[in-house]
mmCIF file of C-alpha atoms and ligand atoms in Angstrom:
data_model
loop_
_atom_site.group_PDB
_atom_site.id
_atom_site.type_symbol
_atom_site.label_atom_id
_atom_site.label_comp_id
_atom_site.label_asym_id
_atom_site.label_seq_id
_atom_site.Cartn_x
_atom_site.Cartn_y
_atom_site.Cartn_z
ATOM 1 C CA MET A 1 57.814 18.697 -28.248
ATOM 2 C CA TYR A 2 58.831 16.668 -25.237
ATOM 3 C CA ALA A 3 55.656 14.659 -25.823
ATOM 4 C CA GLN A 4 55.353 13.342 -29.366
ATOM 5 C CA LEU A 5 52.615 11.182 -30.908
ATOM 6 C CA VAL A 6 50.275 11.426 -27.905
ATOM 7 C CA GLU A 7 47.250 9.183 -28.518
ATOM 8 C CA THR A 8 43.881 10.732 -27.671
ATOM 9 C CA GLY A 9 41.833 7.605 -28.398
ATOM 10 C CA ALA A 10 39.295 9.808 -30.232
ATOM 11 C CA LYS A 11 38.438 8.898 -33.828
ATOM 12 C CA ALA A 12 36.745 12.203 -34.608
ATOM 13 C CA VAL A 13 36.182 15.400 -32.669
ATOM 14 C CA LYS A 14 32.567 15.524 -31.469
ATOM 15 C CA THR A 15 30.477 18.654 -31.861
ATOM 16 C CA LEU A 16 28.702 20.057 -28.786
ATOM 17 C CA ASP A 17 25.328 18.638 -29.840
ATOM 18 C CA GLN A 18 26.790 15.133 -30.223
ATOM 19 C CA MET A 19 27.821 15.166 -26.543
ATOM 20 C CA GLU A 20 26.032 13.977 -23.405
ATOM 21 C CA PRO A 21 25.124 16.859 -21.018
ATOM 22 C CA GLN A 22 28.091 16.291 -18.668
ATOM 23 C CA GLU A 23 30.619 16.217 -21.481
ATOM 24 C CA ARG A 24 29.017 19.238 -23.133
ATOM 25 C CA ALA A 25 29.276 21.243 -19.903
ATOM 26 C CA PHE A 26 32.949 20.222 -19.682
ATOM 27 C CA GLN A 27 33.643 21.275 -23.279
ATOM 28 C CA GLU A 28 31.845 24.586 -22.778
ATOM 29 C CA ARG A 29 34.065 25.355 -19.802
ATOM 30 C CA ILE A 30 37.127 24.516 -21.915
ATOM 31 C CA ASN A 31 35.847 26.752 -24.724
ATOM 32 C CA ALA A 32 35.357 29.583 -22.218
ATOM 33 C CA GLY A 33 39.013 29.241 -21.148
ATOM 34 C CA ILE A 34 38.232 27.854 -17.673
ATOM 35 C CA LYS A 35 40.921 25.497 -16.346
ATOM 36 C CA THR A 36 40.114 21.928 -15.379
ATOM 37 C CA GLU A 37 41.349 20.985 -11.905
ATOM 38 C CA PRO A 38 42.054 17.471 -10.516
ATOM 39 C CA LYS A 39 38.717 17.128 -8.682
ATOM 40 C CA ASP A 40 36.579 18.333 -11.611
ATOM 41 C CA TRP A 41 34.717 15.817 -13.757
ATOM 42 C CA MET A 42 36.552 15.127 -17.019
ATOM 43 C CA PRO A 43 36.016 12.673 -19.897
ATOM 44 C CA GLU A 44 38.090 9.529 -19.469
ATOM 45 C CA ALA A 45 39.786 10.086 -22.842
ATOM 46 C CA TYR A 46 40.877 13.590 -21.751
ATOM 47 C CA ARG A 47 42.331 12.193 -18.515
ATOM 48 C CA LYS A 48 44.165 9.398 -20.331
ATOM 49 C CA THR A 49 45.538 11.771 -22.961
ATOM 50 C CA LEU A 50 46.918 14.026 -20.231
ATOM 51 C CA VAL A 51 48.460 11.056 -18.405
ATOM 52 C CA ARG A 52 50.206 10.026 -21.642
ATOM 53 C CA GLN A 53 51.347 13.530 -22.516
ATOM 54 C CA ILE A 54 52.523 14.673 -19.073
ATOM 55 C CA SER A 55 54.255 11.377 -18.286
ATOM 56 C CA GLN A 56 56.045 11.419 -21.650
ATOM 57 C CA HIS A 57 57.071 14.970 -20.887
ATOM 58 C CA ALA A 58 58.313 13.984 -17.405
ATOM 59 C CA HIS A 59 60.295 11.045 -18.807
ATOM 60 C CA SER A 60 61.866 13.353 -21.401
ATOM 61 C CA GLU A 61 63.060 15.766 -18.717
ATOM 62 C CA TYR A 62 64.432 12.872 -16.710
ATOM 63 C CA VAL A 63 66.143 10.966 -19.545
ATOM 64 C CA GLY A 64 67.230 14.326 -20.997
ATOM 65 C CA MET A 65 69.642 14.751 -18.089
ATOM 66 C CA LEU A 66 71.801 11.884 -19.389
ATOM 67 C CA PRO A 67 73.371 13.283 -22.601
ATOM 68 C CA GLU A 68 74.391 16.455 -20.767
ATOM 69 C CA ALA A 69 75.459 14.828 -17.505
ATOM 70 C CA ASN A 70 77.965 12.996 -19.703
ATOM 71 C CA TRP A 71 79.902 16.301 -19.943
ATOM 72 C CA ILE A 72 79.761 17.592 -16.354
ATOM 73 C CA THR A 73 83.133 16.093 -15.459
ATOM 74 C CA ARG A 74 84.667 17.300 -18.725
ATOM 75 C CA ALA A 75 83.360 20.885 -18.912
ATOM 76 C CA PRO A 76 86.237 23.153 -20.000
ATOM 77 C CA THR A 77 86.168 25.556 -17.015
ATOM 78 C CA LEU A 78 84.882 25.612 -13.441
ATOM 79 C CA LYS A 79 82.309 28.231 -14.435
ATOM 80 C CA ARG A 80 80.970 26.086 -17.309
ATOM 81 C CA LYS A 81 80.866 23.085 -14.969
ATOM 82 C CA ALA A 82 78.829 24.984 -12.344
ATOM 83 C CA ILE A 83 76.407 26.252 -15.010
ATOM 84 C CA LEU A 84 75.949 22.813 -16.556
ATOM 85 C CA LEU A 85 75.435 21.224 -13.156
ATOM 86 C CA ALA A 86 72.703 23.767 -12.360
ATOM 87 C CA LYS A 87 71.076 23.175 -15.741
ATOM 88 C CA VAL A 88 71.002 19.390 -15.375
ATOM 89 C CA GLN A 89 69.620 19.816 -11.860
ATOM 90 C CA ASP A 90 66.841 22.031 -13.260
ATOM 91 C CA GLU A 91 65.861 19.199 -15.603
ATOM 92 C CA ALA A 92 65.516 16.854 -12.611
ATOM 93 C CA GLY A 93 63.249 19.484 -11.051
ATOM 94 C CA HIS A 94 61.138 19.648 -14.227
ATOM 95 C CA ALA A 95 60.701 15.885 -14.111
ATOM 96 C CA LEU A 96 59.596 16.100 -10.474
ATOM 97 C CA TYR A 97 56.972 18.827 -11.105
ATOM 98 C CA LEU A 98 55.621 16.789 -13.995
ATOM 99 C CA TYR A 99 55.567 13.434 -12.177
ATOM 100 C CA SER A 100 53.580 15.243 -9.471
ATOM 101 C CA ALA A 101 51.178 16.629 -12.101
ATOM 102 C CA VAL A 102 50.612 13.071 -13.411
ATOM 103 C CA GLU A 103 49.760 11.915 -9.874
ATOM 104 C CA THR A 104 46.891 14.441 -9.740
ATOM 105 C CA LEU A 105 45.270 12.384 -12.540
ATOM 106 C CA GLY A 106 45.024 9.266 -10.372
ATOM 107 C CA VAL A 107 48.137 7.364 -11.463
ATOM 108 C CA THR A 108 50.870 6.532 -8.959
ATOM 109 C CA ARG A 109 54.335 7.906 -9.479
ATOM 110 C CA ASP A 110 55.822 4.418 -9.187
ATOM 111 C CA GLN A 111 53.594 3.086 -11.962
ATOM 112 C CA THR A 112 54.472 6.002 -14.243
ATOM 113 C CA TYR A 113 58.130 5.491 -13.576
ATOM 114 C CA LEU A 114 58.020 1.702 -14.008
ATOM 115 C CA ASP A 115 56.420 2.215 -17.432
ATOM 116 C CA LEU A 116 59.526 4.155 -18.448
ATOM 117 C CA LEU A 117 61.894 1.508 -17.104
ATOM 118 C CA SER A 118 60.104 -1.334 -18.893
ATOM 119 C CA GLY A 119 60.246 0.567 -22.192
ATOM 120 C CA LYS A 120 56.436 0.796 -22.380
ATOM 121 C CA ALA A 121 56.348 4.594 -22.093
ATOM 122 C CA LYS A 122 57.989 6.848 -24.634
ATOM 123 C CA TYR A 123 60.105 9.955 -24.217
ATOM 124 C CA SER A 124 61.295 12.553 -26.699
ATOM 125 C CA SER A 125 63.271 11.186 -29.662
ATOM 126 C CA ILE A 126 65.923 13.894 -29.231
ATOM 127 C CA PHE A 127 67.487 12.314 -26.152
ATOM 128 C CA ASN A 128 68.498 9.187 -28.026
ATOM 129 C CA TYR A 129 71.321 10.974 -29.823
ATOM 130 C CA PRO A 130 74.871 10.978 -28.416
ATOM 131 C CA THR A 131 76.859 14.013 -27.181
ATOM 132 C CA LEU A 132 80.210 13.615 -28.917
ATOM 133 C CA THR A 133 81.969 16.920 -28.171
ATOM 134 C CA TRP A 134 81.693 19.888 -25.818
ATOM 135 C CA ALA A 135 80.006 21.846 -28.641
ATOM 136 C CA ASP A 136 77.078 19.418 -28.359
ATOM 137 C CA ILE A 137 76.317 20.912 -24.952
ATOM 138 C CA GLY A 138 76.083 24.329 -26.623
ATOM 139 C CA ALA A 139 73.918 22.960 -29.437
ATOM 140 C CA ILE A 140 71.590 21.172 -27.007
ATOM 141 C CA GLY A 141 70.966 24.257 -24.891
ATOM 142 C CA TRP A 142 70.519 26.481 -27.915
ATOM 143 C CA LEU A 143 68.501 24.161 -30.185
ATOM 144 C CA VAL A 144 66.904 21.499 -27.978
ATOM 145 C CA ASP A 145 65.954 23.759 -25.085
ATOM 146 C CA GLY A 146 65.117 26.406 -27.722
ATOM 147 C CA SER A 147 62.665 24.003 -29.375
ATOM 148 C CA ALA A 148 61.301 23.033 -25.983
ATOM 149 C CA ILE A 149 60.523 26.691 -25.178
ATOM 150 C CA VAL A 150 58.624 27.143 -28.443
ATOM 151 C CA ASN A 151 56.524 24.073 -27.585
ATOM 152 C CA GLN A 152 56.108 24.765 -23.912
ATOM 153 C CA ILE A 153 55.103 28.442 -23.880
ATOM 154 C CA PRO A 154 51.644 27.564 -25.293
ATOM 155 C CA LEU A 155 51.396 24.792 -22.656
ATOM 156 C CA CYS A 156 51.321 27.503 -19.964
ATOM 157 C CA ARG A 157 47.770 28.118 -21.291
ATOM 158 C CA CYS A 158 46.853 24.433 -21.417
ATOM 159 C CA SER A 159 43.347 23.583 -20.114
ATOM 160 C CA TYR A 160 44.594 21.330 -17.286
ATOM 161 C CA GLY A 161 45.525 23.552 -14.321
ATOM 162 C CA PRO A 162 48.389 21.571 -12.716
ATOM 163 C CA TYR A 163 50.153 21.088 -16.072
ATOM 164 C CA ALA A 164 49.739 24.733 -17.080
ATOM 165 C CA ARG A 165 51.079 25.990 -13.744
ATOM 166 C CA ALA A 166 54.083 23.638 -13.803
ATOM 167 C CA MET A 167 54.939 24.980 -17.257
ATOM 168 C CA VAL A 168 55.207 28.591 -16.092
ATOM 169 C CA ARG A 169 58.242 27.854 -13.952
ATOM 170 C CA VAL A 170 59.667 25.333 -16.417
ATOM 171 C CA CYS A 171 59.616 27.932 -19.202
ATOM 172 C CA LYS A 172 61.488 30.491 -17.095
ATOM 173 C CA GLU A 173 64.219 27.947 -16.451
ATOM 174 C CA GLU A 174 64.285 26.820 -20.083
ATOM 175 C CA SER A 175 65.093 30.333 -21.223
ATOM 176 C CA PHE A 176 68.198 30.272 -19.008
ATOM 177 C CA HIS A 177 69.113 26.912 -20.567
ATOM 178 C CA GLN A 178 68.728 28.275 -24.079
ATOM 179 C CA ARG A 179 70.939 31.273 -23.321
ATOM 180 C CA GLN A 180 73.677 29.185 -21.738
ATOM 181 C CA GLY A 181 73.722 26.990 -24.857
ATOM 182 C CA PHE A 182 73.929 29.991 -27.173
ATOM 183 C CA ASP A 183 76.699 31.456 -25.006
ATOM 184 C CA ILE A 184 78.766 28.259 -25.409
ATOM 185 C CA MET A 185 78.239 28.410 -29.195
ATOM 186 C CA GLN A 186 79.233 32.088 -29.261
ATOM 187 C CA ALA A 187 82.444 31.392 -27.332
ATOM 188 C CA LEU A 188 83.344 28.552 -29.719
ATOM 189 C CA CYS A 189 82.539 30.619 -32.806
ATOM 190 C CA LYS A 190 84.854 33.400 -31.609
ATOM 191 C CA GLY A 191 87.588 30.862 -30.816
ATOM 192 C CA THR A 192 90.112 28.961 -32.912
ATOM 193 C CA PRO A 193 89.207 27.524 -36.343
ATOM 194 C CA GLU A 194 89.061 24.068 -34.685
ATOM 195 C CA GLN A 195 86.561 25.341 -32.103
ATOM 196 C CA LYS A 196 84.417 26.939 -34.781
ATOM 197 C CA ALA A 197 84.489 23.700 -36.792
ATOM 198 C CA MET A 198 83.360 21.837 -33.676
ATOM 199 C CA ALA A 199 80.420 24.262 -33.298
ATOM 200 C CA GLN A 200 79.489 23.771 -36.962
ATOM 201 C CA ASP A 201 79.613 19.991 -36.630
ATOM 202 C CA ALA A 202 77.367 20.085 -33.544
ATOM 203 C CA LEU A 203 74.884 22.364 -35.337
ATOM 204 C CA ASN A 204 74.818 20.044 -38.363
ATOM 205 C CA ARG A 205 74.113 16.986 -36.204
ATOM 206 C CA TRP A 206 71.516 18.537 -33.869
ATOM 207 C CA TRP A 207 69.587 20.643 -36.391
ATOM 208 C CA TRP A 208 67.429 17.908 -37.930
ATOM 209 C CA PRO A 209 66.614 16.029 -34.692
ATOM 210 C CA SER A 210 65.621 19.427 -33.198
ATOM 211 C CA LEU A 211 63.143 19.974 -36.041
ATOM 212 C CA ALA A 212 61.758 16.448 -35.560
ATOM 213 C CA MET A 213 61.162 17.271 -31.868
ATOM 214 C CA HIS A 214 58.045 19.198 -32.868
ATOM 215 C CA GLY A 215 56.437 15.920 -33.958
ATOM 216 C CA PRO A 216 55.249 14.566 -37.321
ATOM 217 C CA PRO A 217 53.844 16.902 -39.992
ATOM 218 C CA ASP A 218 50.245 18.005 -39.512
ATOM 219 C CA GLU A 219 48.876 15.644 -42.171
ATOM 220 C CA LEU A 220 50.269 12.686 -40.177
ATOM 221 C CA SER A 221 49.144 13.969 -36.764
ATOM 222 C CA ALA A 222 45.890 12.118 -36.303
ATOM 223 C CA ASN A 223 45.576 13.127 -32.648
ATOM 224 C CA SER A 224 46.176 16.871 -32.961
ATOM 225 C CA ALA A 225 42.592 17.917 -33.692
ATOM 226 C CA GLN A 226 41.203 16.366 -30.491
ATOM 227 C CA SER A 227 44.065 17.708 -28.366
ATOM 228 C CA MET A 228 43.430 21.158 -29.801
ATOM 229 C CA ALA A 229 39.666 20.919 -29.167
ATOM 230 C CA TRP A 230 40.468 20.124 -25.521
ATOM 231 C CA LYS A 231 42.971 23.009 -25.496
ATOM 232 C CA ILE A 232 45.761 20.720 -24.335
ATOM 233 C CA LYS A 233 47.519 21.775 -27.496
ATOM 234 C CA GLN A 234 47.166 25.289 -28.918
ATOM 235 C CA ASN A 235 49.230 25.114 -32.116
ATOM 236 C CA SER A 236 49.915 22.472 -34.729
ATOM 237 C CA ASN A 237 53.296 20.727 -35.005
ATOM 238 C CA ASP A 238 54.137 22.466 -38.291
ATOM 239 C CA GLU A 239 53.259 25.899 -36.868
ATOM 240 C CA LEU A 240 55.594 25.387 -33.916
ATOM 241 C CA ARG A 241 58.371 23.981 -36.111
ATOM 242 C CA GLN A 242 58.122 27.022 -38.393
ATOM 243 C CA ARG A 243 58.248 29.356 -35.380
ATOM 244 C CA PHE A 244 61.420 27.657 -34.144
ATOM 245 C CA ILE A 245 63.080 27.796 -37.585
ATOM 246 C CA ASP A 246 62.161 31.464 -38.068
ATOM 247 C CA GLN A 247 63.691 32.448 -34.756
ATOM 248 C CA THR A 248 66.785 30.244 -35.056
ATOM 249 C CA ALA A 249 67.941 30.763 -38.672
ATOM 250 C CA PRO A 250 69.003 34.412 -38.027
ATOM 251 C CA GLN A 251 70.891 33.227 -34.915
ATOM 252 C CA ILE A 252 72.872 30.772 -37.082
ATOM 253 C CA GLU A 253 73.821 33.680 -39.348
ATOM 254 C CA PHE A 254 74.700 35.858 -36.348
ATOM 255 C CA LEU A 255 77.110 33.165 -35.129
ATOM 256 C CA GLY A 256 78.731 33.144 -38.564
ATOM 257 C CA LEU A 257 77.994 29.458 -39.061
ATOM 258 C CA ALA A 258 76.888 27.851 -42.325
ATOM 259 C CA LEU A 259 73.189 26.952 -42.551
ATOM 260 C CA PRO A 260 72.784 23.200 -41.951
ATOM 261 C CA ASP A 261 70.193 22.834 -44.728
ATOM 262 C CA ALA A 262 70.699 23.910 -48.377
ATOM 263 C CA ASP A 263 66.951 24.648 -48.651
ATOM 264 C CA LEU A 264 66.839 26.897 -45.582
ATOM 265 C CA LYS A 265 66.025 30.288 -47.167
ATOM 266 C CA TRP A 266 63.920 33.320 -46.310
ATOM 267 C CA ASN A 267 60.724 33.354 -48.354
ATOM 268 C CA GLU A 268 59.591 36.965 -48.714
ATOM 269 C CA ALA A 269 56.127 36.016 -50.001
ATOM 270 C CA ARG A 270 55.373 33.665 -47.087
ATOM 271 C CA GLY A 271 57.129 35.805 -44.513
ATOM 272 C CA HIS A 272 58.834 32.657 -43.214
ATOM 273 C CA TYR A 273 61.922 30.546 -43.840
ATOM 274 C CA ASP A 274 61.518 27.615 -46.222
ATOM 275 C CA TYR A 275 63.296 24.428 -45.198
ATOM 276 C CA GLY A 276 64.230 21.018 -46.580
ATOM 277 C CA ALA A 277 62.566 17.641 -46.115
ATOM 278 C CA ILE A 278 62.810 16.053 -42.656
ATOM 279 C CA ASP A 279 63.644 12.343 -42.507
ATOM 280 C CA TRP A 280 60.490 11.019 -40.828
ATOM 281 C CA GLU A 281 61.596 7.431 -41.177
ATOM 282 C CA GLU A 282 64.533 8.203 -38.888
ATOM 283 C CA PHE A 283 62.175 9.934 -36.449
ATOM 284 C CA PHE A 284 59.811 6.937 -36.224
ATOM 285 C CA ASN A 285 62.752 4.570 -35.806
ATOM 286 C CA VAL A 286 64.168 6.616 -32.936
ATOM 287 C CA VAL A 287 60.771 6.980 -31.233
ATOM 288 C CA ASN A 288 60.244 3.228 -31.542
ATOM 289 C CA GLY A 289 63.460 2.321 -29.771
ATOM 290 C CA LYS A 290 65.919 2.073 -32.654
ATOM 291 C CA GLY A 291 67.872 5.318 -32.171
ATOM 292 C CA PRO A 292 71.621 5.423 -31.539
ATOM 293 C CA CYS A 293 71.294 5.586 -27.721
ATOM 294 C CA ASN A 294 67.856 4.168 -26.785
ATOM 295 C CA GLN A 295 69.230 1.064 -25.070
ATOM 296 C CA GLU A 296 71.974 2.970 -23.286
ATOM 297 C CA ARG A 297 69.484 5.528 -21.918
ATOM 298 C CA LEU A 298 67.064 2.918 -20.578
ATOM 299 C CA ALA A 299 69.900 0.860 -19.127
ATOM 300 C CA ALA A 300 71.170 3.956 -17.249
ATOM 301 C CA ARG A 301 67.712 4.651 -15.819
ATOM 302 C CA ASN A 302 67.194 1.011 -14.785
ATOM 303 C CA GLN A 303 70.580 0.979 -13.111
ATOM 304 C CA ALA A 304 69.726 4.153 -11.166
ATOM 305 C CA TRP A 305 66.442 2.539 -10.015
ATOM 306 C CA GLU A 306 68.225 -0.595 -8.816
ATOM 307 C CA GLU A 307 71.013 1.318 -7.108
ATOM 308 C CA GLY A 308 68.441 3.488 -5.321
ATOM 309 C CA ALA A 309 66.623 0.482 -3.809
ATOM 310 C CA TRP A 310 68.440 0.809 -0.446
ATOM 311 C CA PHE A 311 67.342 4.445 -0.212
ATOM 312 C CA ARG A 312 63.673 3.669 -0.947
ATOM 313 C CA GLU A 313 63.756 0.868 1.641
ATOM 314 C CA ALA A 314 65.328 3.161 4.231
ATOM 315 C CA MET A 315 62.702 5.857 3.586
ATOM 316 C CA SER A 316 59.854 3.332 3.907
ATOM 317 C CA ALA A 317 61.329 1.887 7.131
ATOM 318 C CA TYR A 318 61.702 5.407 8.556
ATOM 319 C CA ALA A 319 58.114 6.326 7.607
ATOM 320 C CA ALA A 320 56.789 3.115 9.221
ATOM 321 C CA LYS A 321 58.749 3.837 12.412
ATOM 322 C CA GLN A 322 57.487 7.425 12.479
ATOM 323 C CA GLU A 323 53.909 6.246 12.071
ATOM 324 C CA GLN A 324 54.323 3.755 14.922
ATOM 325 C CA SER A 325 55.731 6.331 17.291
ATOM 326 C CA ASP A 326 52.979 8.822 16.311
ATOM 327 C CA MET A 327 50.395 6.145 17.147
ATOM 328 C CA GLN A 328 52.071 5.422 20.491
ATOM 329 C CA GLY A 329 52.144 9.129 21.240
ATOM 330 C CA ALA A 330 48.417 9.417 20.467
ATOM 331 C CA THR A 331 47.392 6.693 22.945
HETATM 332 FE FE1 FE2 B 1 63.464 20.994 -18.921
HETATM 333 FE FE1 FE2 B 2 66.026 22.617 -20.296
#
């Protein structure tokens, strides 16, 4: 999930008869599958939850450009460079759609963005890991964008209209990202023993953080029930994690790579893959700012903000001038 640990502020999910008439009418529309639009009445907790979730998602797209941009100048061929450039550019686009969706909830884009720069807002834990070799670019597309698709397809049916609609296009682009990652892995696995070893190493390092992307286990997800009642979320974290593992384990075998987890085995009775224990302590550390690259990522984003000051000033000066000449023209 590009948004992990989203607070809903709700202690318990209310039943319809515990609600005031306005809230009940809102919940009944949600239950009937009717989308909520920016001008519709909505409970304050629903609005705040969406602001937290969509802004976290936007920040993840935006910070997520950094580990991959690190390899644009070092891509092995011109074709790979052009593909990676397009992919990183798509992620900037995803951030823009999502920052716009947050604005429809009454928060300014500047405020949302400043919350990222100050370290107040969170973004997905996955982007605080380093990209050490070219195979990491393959593993990110395949596993990280692959996990993102599993999480984001249900968001296309989310109850908030602007978020759901943004997700439709995002998901189409994510599937291109996933395929380009798998294609890099395939090329490396068919290459020299050194290239295959590089692919294996990248898989081993990215596997566990990709599983943690889906968020804490259901028994630790205090906010899931309310998000599901509001139909912001459609599936639990464990359900989505299992879906990702079930679709990815056969791809690992297809590539001829070793499984990165000794407990990863098909369970005939469950009809799913079993998997080993995820290190949740590491996950909470990374989310709370103590991952290998947290400081580097925030420093890069702060630097970009400072270096862009001249451009923002020029745009504001141009807009003011335009407004003045429009006013003169009107008189
Ligand atoms: Fe994206
Ligand atoms: Fe992507």
